[in-house]
Short mmCIF file of C-alpha atoms and ligand atoms in Angstrom, two decimals:
data_model
loop_
_atom_site.label_atom_id
_atom_site.label_comp_id
_atom_site.label_asym_id
_atom_site.label_seq_id
_atom_site.Cartn_x
_atom_site.Cartn_y
_atom_site.Cartn_z
CA UNK Y 11 -0.03 0.01 -0.03
CA UNK Y 12 1.28 3.50 -0.67
CA UNK Y 13 1.22 6.11 1.99
CA UNK Y 14 -0.32 9.53 1.60
CA UNK Y 15 -0.44 12.72 3.67
CA UNK Y 16 -3.48 14.97 3.16
CA UNK Y 17 -3.47 18.41 4.88
CA UNK Y 18 -6.57 20.55 5.29
CA UNK Y 19 -6.31 24.24 6.16
CA UNK Y 20 -8.64 26.38 8.25
CA UNK Y 21 -11.36 27.14 5.74
CA UNK Y 22 -11.55 23.48 4.77
CA UNK Y 23 -12.41 22.52 8.36
CA UNK Y 24 -14.41 25.65 9.24
CA UNK Y 25 -17.52 23.75 10.47
CA UNK Y 26 -18.82 20.21 10.87
CA UNK Y 27 -20.27 20.11 7.35
CA UNK Y 28 -16.84 21.01 5.90
CA UNK Y 29 -15.22 18.38 8.13
CA UNK Y 30 -17.65 15.81 6.67
CA UNK Y 31 -16.50 16.95 3.22
CA UNK Y 32 -12.93 16.41 4.30
CA UNK Y 33 -13.83 12.88 5.41
CA UNK Y 34 -15.21 12.16 1.95
CA UNK Y 35 -11.84 13.14 0.40
CA UNK Y 36 -10.12 10.89 2.85
CA UNK Y 37 -12.58 8.08 2.05
CA UNK Y 38 -11.80 8.37 -1.65
CA UNK Y 39 -8.05 8.08 -1.12
CA UNK Y 40 -8.52 5.19 1.24
CA UNK Y 41 -10.63 3.31 -1.26
CA UNK Y 42 -7.83 3.91 -3.77
CA UNK Y 43 -5.68 1.75 -1.49
CA UNK Y 44 -3.61 4.34 0.47
CA UNK Y 45 -2.60 4.39 4.10
CA UNK Y 46 -3.40 7.94 5.19
CA UNK Y 47 -2.14 10.51 7.64
CA UNK Y 48 -4.34 13.61 7.67
CA UNK Y 49 -3.02 16.88 9.05
CA UNK Y 50 -5.49 19.47 10.12
CA UNK Y 51 -5.44 23.18 10.95
CA UNK Y 52 -7.69 24.88 13.48
CA UNK Y 53 -11.11 26.00 12.18
CA UNK Y 54 -10.76 29.23 10.27
CA UNK Y 55 -10.50 32.32 12.51
CA UNK Y 56 -9.81 30.18 15.57
CA UNK Y 57 -6.01 30.77 15.75
CA UNK Y 58 -6.54 34.50 15.30
CA UNK Y 59 -9.03 34.51 18.18
CA UNK Y 60 -6.60 32.59 20.41
CA UNK Y 61 -3.74 34.95 19.52
CA UNK Y 62 -5.94 37.97 20.34
CA UNK Y 63 -6.83 36.51 23.69
CA UNK Y 64 -3.16 36.15 24.53
CA UNK Y 65 -2.48 39.73 23.47
CA UNK Y 66 -5.43 40.94 25.54
CA UNK Y 67 -4.22 39.05 28.57
CA UNK Y 68 -0.70 40.52 28.37
CA UNK Y 69 1.08 42.80 25.91
CA UNK Y 70 4.21 40.71 26.07
CA UNK Y 71 3.11 37.24 27.14
CA UNK Y 72 5.30 34.25 27.99
CA UNK Y 73 5.77 32.44 24.64
CA UNK Y 74 5.49 29.02 26.28
CA UNK Y 75 2.01 29.89 27.54
CA UNK Y 76 1.13 31.51 24.17
CA UNK Y 77 1.89 28.10 22.60
CA UNK Y 78 -0.23 26.32 25.20
CA UNK Y 79 -3.14 28.45 24.17
CA UNK Y 80 -2.77 28.72 20.40
CA UNK Y 81 -2.03 25.01 19.88
CA UNK Y 82 -5.45 24.16 21.21
CA UNK Y 83 -7.35 24.97 17.94
CA UNK Y 84 -5.78 22.02 16.12
CA UNK Y 85 -6.54 19.66 18.92
CA UNK Y 86 -10.25 20.29 18.47
CA UNK Y 87 -10.28 19.69 14.64
CA UNK Y 88 -8.18 16.54 14.92
CA UNK Y 89 -10.62 15.02 17.38
CA UNK Y 90 -13.63 16.11 15.33
CA UNK Y 91 -12.32 14.66 12.12
CA UNK Y 92 -11.50 11.37 13.79
CA UNK Y 93 -15.14 11.27 15.10
CA UNK Y 94 -16.61 12.04 11.68
CA UNK Y 95 -14.37 9.42 9.98
CA UNK Y 96 -15.44 6.78 12.50
CA UNK Y 97 -19.04 7.84 11.91
CA UNK Y 98 -18.72 6.81 8.21
CA UNK Y 99 -17.07 3.49 9.10
CA UNK Y 100 -13.40 4.47 8.69
CA UNK Y 101 -11.13 3.53 11.59
CA UNK Y 102 -9.37 6.68 12.70
CA UNK Y 103 -7.41 8.03 15.67
CA UNK Y 104 -6.38 11.58 16.48
CA UNK Y 105 -2.78 12.50 17.39
CA UNK Y 106 -1.44 15.64 19.01
CA UNK Y 107 2.13 16.76 18.39
CA UNK Y 108 3.44 15.24 21.63
CA UNK Y 109 1.82 11.89 20.92
CA UNK Y 110 3.43 11.34 17.52
CA UNK Y 111 5.91 12.80 18.72
CA UNK Y 112 6.91 15.76 16.55
CA UNK Y 113 10.00 17.13 18.29
CA UNK Y 114 10.86 20.84 17.89
CA UNK Y 115 13.50 23.45 18.73
CA UNK Y 116 13.20 25.71 21.71
CA UNK Y 117 11.94 28.78 19.95
CA UNK Y 118 8.34 28.98 21.15
CA UNK Y 119 5.93 30.64 18.82
CA UNK Y 120 8.01 29.90 15.77
CA UNK Y 121 9.69 26.55 16.58
CA UNK Y 122 11.43 24.43 13.92
CA UNK Y 123 10.79 20.71 13.59
CA UNK Y 124 13.86 18.80 14.70
CA UNK Y 125 12.50 15.25 14.25
CA UNK Y 126 9.29 13.41 13.53
CA UNK Y 127 9.03 9.92 14.93
CA UNK Y 128 6.90 8.11 12.35
CA UNK Y 129 6.77 4.66 14.03
CA UNK Y 130 3.50 5.01 15.99
CA UNK Y 131 1.59 6.29 12.99
CA UNK Y 132 2.96 3.50 10.83
CA UNK Y 133 1.97 0.96 13.43
CA UNK Y 134 -1.56 2.39 13.42
CA UNK Y 135 -1.63 1.67 9.68
CA UNK Y 136 -0.25 -1.85 9.83
CA UNK Y 137 -1.74 -3.17 13.05
CA UNK Y 138 -5.14 -1.48 13.07
CA UNK Y 139 -5.75 -0.11 9.52
CA UNK Y 140 -6.27 3.28 11.07
CA UNK Y 141 -6.26 6.72 9.45
CA UNK Y 142 -4.00 8.95 11.63
CA UNK Y 143 -5.47 12.44 12.11
CA UNK Y 144 -2.62 14.63 13.29
CA UNK Y 145 -3.04 18.11 14.79
CA UNK Y 146 -0.98 20.45 12.65
CA UNK Y 147 1.04 23.49 13.77
CA UNK Y 148 2.24 21.94 17.06
CA UNK Y 149 5.03 19.76 18.41
CA UNK Y 150 6.94 19.05 21.59
CA UNK Y 151 9.94 21.13 22.60
CA UNK Y 152 12.60 18.48 22.70
CA UNK Y 153 14.57 20.27 25.48
CA UNK Y 154 11.70 20.94 27.90
CA UNK Y 155 8.86 18.59 26.86
CA UNK Y 156 6.52 21.59 26.59
CA UNK Y 157 4.08 22.10 23.70
CA UNK Y 158 5.52 24.38 20.93
CA UNK Y 159 3.97 25.88 17.79
CA UNK Y 160 5.59 26.30 14.38
CA UNK Y 161 4.65 29.86 13.46
CA UNK Y 162 1.54 31.00 11.54
CA UNK Y 163 0.72 28.72 8.67
CA UNK Y 164 2.72 26.00 10.31
CA UNK Y 165 0.37 23.09 9.56
CA UNK Y 166 1.81 23.01 6.04
CA UNK Y 167 5.22 22.26 7.56
CA UNK Y 168 3.68 19.59 9.86
CA UNK Y 169 2.28 17.86 6.81
CA UNK Y 170 5.47 17.84 4.75
CA UNK Y 171 7.57 16.75 7.76
CA UNK Y 172 5.22 13.85 8.47
CA UNK Y 173 5.23 12.91 4.76
CA UNK Y 174 9.01 12.74 4.89
CA UNK Y 175 9.05 10.73 8.11
CA UNK Y 176 6.59 8.03 7.01
CA UNK Y 177 7.95 7.87 3.46
CA UNK Y 178 4.69 9.08 1.89
CA UNK Y 179 4.51 8.91 -1.90
CA UNK Y 180 2.69 12.27 -1.94
CA UNK Y 181 1.71 15.19 0.27
CA UNK Y 182 -1.51 16.90 -0.79
CA UNK Y 183 -2.10 20.36 0.75
CA UNK Y 184 -5.80 21.05 0.44
CA UNK Y 185 -6.83 24.65 0.72
CA UNK Y 186 -9.45 27.19 -0.48
CA UNK Y 187 -7.88 27.72 -3.86
CA UNK Y 188 -7.30 24.99 -6.47
CA UNK Y 189 -3.51 25.49 -6.67
CA UNK Y 190 -0.72 27.98 -6.78
CA UNK Y 191 -1.52 30.99 -8.95
CA UNK Y 192 0.67 33.52 -10.77
CA UNK Y 193 -0.34 35.89 -7.99
CA UNK Y 194 -2.91 36.00 -5.16
CA UNK Y 195 -6.17 35.39 -7.01
CA UNK Y 196 -8.01 37.49 -4.43
CA UNK Y 197 -6.11 40.54 -5.67
CA UNK Y 198 -5.94 39.77 -9.37
CA UNK Y 199 -8.95 37.80 -10.64
CA UNK Y 200 -7.08 37.26 -13.90
CA UNK Y 201 -4.33 35.28 -12.12
CA UNK Y 202 -3.62 31.89 -13.70
CA UNK Y 203 -3.29 28.57 -11.95
CA UNK Y 204 0.08 26.99 -12.52
CA UNK Y 205 0.29 23.24 -13.19
CA UNK Y 206 3.84 23.17 -11.83
CA UNK Y 207 6.11 25.48 -9.85
CA UNK Y 208 9.80 24.94 -9.18
CA UNK Y 209 10.85 24.53 -5.55
CA UNK Y 210 13.11 27.59 -5.77
CA UNK Y 211 10.35 29.71 -7.14
CA UNK Y 212 7.83 28.53 -4.59
CA UNK Y 213 10.37 29.20 -1.85
CA UNK Y 214 10.75 32.81 -3.04
CA UNK Y 215 7.01 33.30 -3.58
CA UNK Y 216 6.29 32.09 -0.04
CA UNK Y 217 9.16 34.13 1.51
CA UNK Y 218 7.99 37.25 -0.33
CA UNK Y 219 4.41 37.11 0.85
CA UNK Y 220 2.37 34.41 -0.96
CA UNK Y 221 1.05 32.72 2.12
CA UNK Y 222 -0.45 29.75 0.30
CA UNK Y 223 2.44 27.64 1.72
CA UNK Y 224 4.58 28.29 4.83
CA UNK Y 225 8.21 28.88 3.75
CA UNK Y 226 9.56 26.12 5.91
CA UNK Y 227 7.25 23.57 4.33
CA UNK Y 228 8.75 24.31 0.91
CA UNK Y 229 12.26 24.02 2.29
CA UNK Y 230 11.44 20.61 3.73
CA UNK Y 231 9.73 19.40 0.59
CA UNK Y 232 12.80 20.44 -1.40
CA UNK Y 233 15.27 18.90 1.00
CA UNK Y 234 13.41 15.54 1.38
CA UNK Y 235 12.05 15.39 -2.19
CA UNK Y 236 8.49 15.20 -1.01
CA UNK Y 237 6.12 15.24 -3.96
CA UNK Y 238 3.79 18.06 -2.83
CA UNK Y 239 0.60 19.24 -4.42
CA UNK Y 240 -1.54 22.29 -3.63
CA UNK Y 241 -5.19 21.61 -4.41
CA UNK Y 242 -8.76 22.50 -3.45
CA UNK Y 243 -10.82 20.88 -0.69
CA UNK Y 244 -13.86 22.42 -2.37
CA UNK Y 245 -13.60 20.19 -5.42
CA UNK Y 246 -16.15 17.46 -5.59
CA UNK Y 247 -14.64 14.67 -3.46
CA UNK Y 248 -15.62 12.19 -6.17
CA UNK Y 249 -13.96 14.12 -8.95
CA UNK Y 250 -11.00 16.14 -7.67
CA UNK Y 251 -8.47 18.01 -9.81
CA UNK Y 252 -4.74 17.47 -9.26
CA UNK Y 253 -3.84 21.11 -8.40
CA UNK Y 254 -0.28 22.46 -8.60
CA UNK Y 255 2.78 20.25 -8.25
CA UNK Y 256 5.83 21.75 -6.56
CA UNK Y 257 8.78 20.13 -8.34
CA UNK Y 258 12.32 20.41 -9.61
CA UNK Y 259 13.08 23.05 -12.17
CA UNK Y 260 14.09 20.36 -14.68
CA UNK Y 261 10.61 18.91 -14.60
CA UNK Y 262 9.02 22.04 -16.00
CA UNK Y 263 8.90 22.06 -19.80
CA UNK Y 264 7.62 25.48 -20.63
CA UNK Y 265 9.39 27.99 -18.45
CA UNK Y 266 8.36 31.67 -18.34
CA UNK Y 267 10.82 34.45 -17.48
CA UNK Y 268 8.55 35.55 -14.64
CA UNK Y 269 6.40 32.92 -12.96
CA UNK Y 270 4.69 34.90 -10.30
CA UNK Y 271 4.16 38.21 -8.50
CA UNK Y 272 4.07 38.28 -4.67
CA UNK Y 273 3.48 41.10 -2.27
CA UNK Y 274 4.02 41.63 1.43
CA UNK Y 275 2.34 44.23 3.58
CA UNK Y 276 4.42 43.16 6.51
CA UNK Y 277 7.06 45.85 5.86
CA UNK Y 278 8.15 49.02 7.58
CA UNK Y 279 10.76 51.49 6.34
CA UNK Y 280 13.32 53.33 8.44
CA UNK Y 281 15.41 56.16 7.07
CA UNK Y 282 18.34 57.71 8.78
CA UNK Y 283 19.45 61.07 7.46
CA UNK Y 284 22.88 62.59 7.51
CA UNK Y 285 24.74 59.56 8.89
CA UNK Y 286 28.47 60.13 9.24
CA UNK Y 287 30.02 58.34 6.26
CA UNK Y 288 33.01 56.39 7.51
CA UNK Y 289 34.03 52.76 7.94
CA UNK Y 290 32.06 51.01 10.67
CA UNK Y 291 28.90 53.03 10.41
CA UNK Y 292 26.81 50.25 8.87
CA UNK Y 293 27.96 47.94 11.63
CA UNK Y 294 27.04 50.55 14.25
CA UNK Y 295 23.49 50.64 12.80
CA UNK Y 296 22.85 46.98 12.17
CA UNK Y 297 24.73 45.22 14.95
CA UNK Y 298 22.34 46.41 17.73
CA UNK Y 299 19.42 45.30 15.56
CA UNK Y 300 20.93 41.89 14.97
CA UNK Y 301 21.56 41.50 18.69
CA UNK Y 302 17.87 42.19 19.27
CA UNK Y 303 16.97 39.49 16.74
CA UNK Y 304 15.54 41.96 14.24
CA UNK Y 305 15.72 40.91 10.66
CA UNK Y 306 16.63 43.70 8.22
CA UNK Y 307 15.61 43.21 4.64
CA UNK Y 308 16.13 45.84 1.92
CA UNK Y 309 19.03 48.24 2.54
CA UNK Y 310 19.84 51.32 0.46
CA UNK Y 311 22.70 53.61 1.19
CA UNK Y 312 22.79 56.86 -0.73
CA UNK Y 313 26.25 57.75 -2.00
CA UNK Y 314 27.51 60.74 -0.09
CA UNK Y 315 28.91 63.80 -1.76
CA UNK Y 316 31.61 65.87 -0.19
CA UNK Y 317 29.72 66.49 3.01
CA UNK Y 318 31.00 63.24 4.59
CA UNK Y 319 27.42 62.31 5.40
CA UNK Y 320 25.08 59.79 3.87
CA UNK Y 321 21.44 58.63 4.06
CA UNK Y 322 20.59 55.06 4.92
CA UNK Y 323 17.23 53.46 4.43
CA UNK Y 324 16.12 49.92 5.19
CA UNK Y 325 13.10 47.76 5.95
CA UNK Y 326 12.10 45.57 8.91
CA UNK Y 327 8.88 43.64 9.52
CA UNK Y 328 5.98 45.68 10.97
CA UNK Y 329 6.16 43.71 14.18
CA UNK Y 330 9.68 44.98 14.74
CA UNK Y 331 9.04 48.59 13.69
CA UNK Y 332 8.62 50.26 17.14
CA UNK Y 333 11.45 48.24 18.61
CA UNK Y 334 13.82 49.16 15.82
CA UNK Y 335 13.13 52.88 16.20
CA UNK Y 336 13.67 52.70 19.97
CA UNK Y 337 16.98 50.81 19.56
CA UNK Y 338 18.29 53.26 17.02
CA UNK Y 339 17.27 56.33 18.97
CA UNK Y 340 19.20 54.86 21.92
CA UNK Y 341 22.26 54.19 19.76
CA UNK Y 342 22.06 57.66 18.19
CA UNK Y 343 25.24 58.99 19.95
CA UNK Y 344 27.31 56.06 18.57
CA UNK Y 345 25.82 56.12 15.06
CA UNK Y 346 25.64 59.90 14.74
CA UNK Y 347 22.70 60.47 12.47
CA UNK Y 348 20.73 63.71 12.23
CA UNK Y 349 17.15 62.42 11.95
CA UNK Y 350 15.16 59.17 11.92
CA UNK Y 351 12.00 58.79 9.84
CA UNK Y 352 9.78 55.75 9.75
CA UNK Y 353 6.93 54.65 7.49
CA UNK Y 354 4.70 51.56 7.87
CA UNK Y 355 2.33 52.35 5.01
CA UNK Y 356 4.65 50.58 2.57
CA UNK Y 357 4.42 47.31 0.68
CA UNK Y 358 7.01 45.12 -0.99
CA UNK Y 359 6.08 43.88 -4.47
CA UNK Y 360 8.25 41.10 -5.96
CA UNK Y 361 8.52 39.32 -9.29
CA UNK Y 362 9.88 35.78 -9.24
CA UNK Y 363 11.05 33.45 -11.99
CA UNK Y 364 14.01 31.14 -12.59
CA UNK Y 365 14.02 32.47 -16.14
CA UNK Y 366 15.53 35.72 -14.80
CA UNK Y 367 18.87 33.97 -14.54
CA UNK Y 368 19.21 33.99 -18.32
CA UNK Y 369 17.32 37.19 -19.24
CA UNK Y 370 18.62 40.76 -18.80
CA UNK Y 371 16.47 43.86 -18.26
CA UNK Y 372 13.55 42.09 -16.55
CA UNK Y 373 13.52 44.46 -13.59
CA UNK Y 374 14.16 47.57 -15.74
CA UNK Y 375 10.89 46.93 -17.60
CA UNK Y 376 9.01 46.91 -14.28
CA UNK Y 377 10.59 50.18 -13.13
CA UNK Y 378 9.42 51.79 -16.35
CA UNK Y 379 5.88 50.32 -16.15
CA UNK Y 380 5.52 51.44 -12.51
CA UNK Y 381 6.75 54.94 -13.40
CA UNK Y 382 4.16 55.22 -16.13
CA UNK Y 383 1.51 54.59 -13.53
CA UNK Y 384 3.00 57.29 -11.32
CA UNK Y 385 4.19 54.80 -8.70
CA UNK Y 386 7.27 55.91 -6.84
CA UNK Y 387 9.84 53.29 -5.87
CA UNK Y 388 11.39 53.77 -2.48
CA UNK Y 389 13.84 50.91 -2.43
CA UNK Y 390 14.87 48.02 -4.66
CA UNK Y 391 16.54 44.69 -4.12
CA UNK Y 392 17.43 42.01 -6.63
CA UNK Y 393 18.81 38.49 -6.59
CA UNK Y 394 19.25 35.72 -9.05
CA UNK Y 395 15.62 34.75 -9.54
CA UNK Y 396 13.62 37.71 -8.16
CA UNK Y 397 13.52 41.43 -7.69
CA UNK Y 398 11.53 43.43 -5.13
CA UNK Y 399 10.45 47.05 -5.01
CA UNK Y 400 9.15 48.94 -1.98
CA UNK Y 401 6.24 51.30 -2.71
CA UNK Y 402 3.46 53.17 -0.95
CA UNK Y 403 0.83 50.71 0.27
CA UNK Y 404 -2.03 52.57 -1.42
CA UNK Y 405 -0.65 51.33 -4.79
CA UNK Y 406 -0.47 47.68 -3.93
CA UNK Y 407 -3.22 46.41 -6.22
CA UNK Y 408 -2.29 48.71 -9.09
CA UNK Y 409 1.37 47.69 -8.93
CA UNK Y 410 0.61 43.94 -8.66
CA UNK Y 411 -1.81 44.15 -11.63
CA UNK Y 412 0.61 46.24 -13.66
CA UNK Y 413 3.48 43.73 -13.23
CA UNK Y 414 1.15 40.76 -13.73
CA UNK Y 415 0.12 42.15 -17.19
CA UNK Y 416 3.60 43.35 -18.04
CA UNK Y 417 5.07 39.82 -17.86
CA UNK Y 418 2.19 38.21 -19.76
CA UNK Y 419 0.67 36.43 -16.80
CA UNK Y 420 -2.95 37.56 -17.36
CA UNK Y 421 -5.33 34.92 -18.62
CA UNK Y 422 -5.53 34.71 -22.39
P1 ADP A 518 -5.14 27.43 4.54
O1 ADP A 518 -6.03 27.96 5.62
O2 ADP A 518 -5.79 26.38 3.75
O3 ADP A 518 -3.78 27.09 5.02
P2 ADP A 518 -4.16 29.98 3.52
O4 ADP A 518 -5.08 31.11 3.76
O5 ADP A 518 -3.02 29.87 4.48
O6 ADP A 518 -4.99 28.66 3.51
O7 ADP A 518 -3.57 30.01 2.07
C1 ADP A 518 -4.45 30.09 0.93
C2 ADP A 518 -4.59 31.52 0.43
O8 ADP A 518 -3.33 31.98 -0.04
C3 ADP A 518 -5.52 31.70 -0.76
O9 ADP A 518 -6.87 31.87 -0.24
C4 ADP A 518 -4.97 32.92 -1.40
O10 ADP A 518 -5.73 34.08 -1.17
C5 ADP A 518 -3.56 33.11 -0.81
N1 ADP A 518 -2.55 33.23 -1.84
C6 ADP A 518 -1.59 34.19 -1.88
N2 ADP A 518 -0.82 34.07 -2.92
C7 ADP A 518 -1.22 33.02 -3.62
C8 ADP A 518 -0.81 32.37 -4.84
N3 ADP A 518 0.22 32.84 -5.56
N4 ADP A 518 -1.52 31.28 -5.28
C9 ADP A 518 -2.58 30.82 -4.57
N5 ADP A 518 -3.02 31.40 -3.41
C10 ADP A 518 -2.38 32.48 -2.96
N1 LIG A 519 -3.85 27.38 12.63
C1 LIG A 519 -2.49 27.88 12.38
C2 LIG A 519 -2.63 29.30 11.79
O1 LIG A 519 -3.70 29.79 11.55
C3 LIG A 519 -1.64 27.02 11.56
C4 LIG A 519 -2.15 26.78 10.17
O2 LIG A 519 -3.30 26.96 9.86
O3 LIG A 519 -1.36 26.37 9.33
O4 LIG A 519 -1.56 29.93 11.60
MG1 MG A 520 -2.02 28.23 5.43
#
């Protein structure tokens, strides 16, 4: 028998009727002769509610207790799906992270999976013919034995990690869209579904804001060669479509220069004016941020003229915005800047495609197209298979649509 992991996200398990629908998908795959581990998210909106409760209880709560609270959503859906499966005559058992166990690192709130012990699930298959219903998003801190969560969207990562651990022939990520699109279909209705996306591209798309898959899940799928599909739970369970396969670049026949456009609203920009321009100044700015575990993304330093002073602008995530400003103000005497400006009404728009490796001028065309729409670019970064621009948030949709058309991604 081949083994299969099926993951269902929040909207797919939003109520009991949807959970029954999930059970029908499981039933189909079981009849096709697979041993199945299902990974479930919390019902949609549940994790947000739990996070809000923690924030309401304390502005800066203990991350171990945060995890104790937010992991509970998945426990509920795992139990409910097991009940519904049993109800239609399919032997099933729910598993929480600690029962599998899924062992994680110590970083509560965004822990990494260190090891998944697949034996107990496999024994459920062979000895009892059971479907394993595993609570996504959670594991067991291997140092302390406390419950830990994998960061928002982490059930995708649970699914791929379990698929690797039990040697599944496929990992199907069921969600509320029928695959990976050229951009978020909620923003651009003309977005096209892709039959295949290369791991590298999916990794960039996820890192740059396409939240259809958690970044870490793509890393794991790539490292362990897990055959991963993104597909819809809203398809008729009797007649499902295959969705999008995440695969090696070599397995894609027709490669576009640009495969997708992603955007991230989780950006804030800091500008330091009149920074003394001498060796060591960048270190003076960025070392204190690194020590505070703040990730800096786009960095632009304006070449100084004779004045011996320069302007430095960079981005951090919105969650780190206030902290970054406070740290820099404190370090002002050491850095020696004249003023600090911050903006959080900015968005990062990125174009991604492995074809960029072999084509020149891809980004330049975007700069021109954005200028023609009157969109000002505040910062730019490029790498081998993507480029990103930082713009005013008000222009998000216009910019995404402009680039989507520019690179020929609109539906024919
Ligand atoms: P789930 O709850 O199933 O994990 P998510 O909300 O995390 O679902 O991810 C699915 C959503 O990702 C879609 O509803 C879609 O709006 C969004 N999304 C963003 N970018 C893309 C993209 N390029 N392709 C498909 N979906 C995307
Ligand atoms: N329920 C968690 C979240 O909303 C994990 C997930 O759905 O993947 O982030
Ligand atoms: Mg998700």
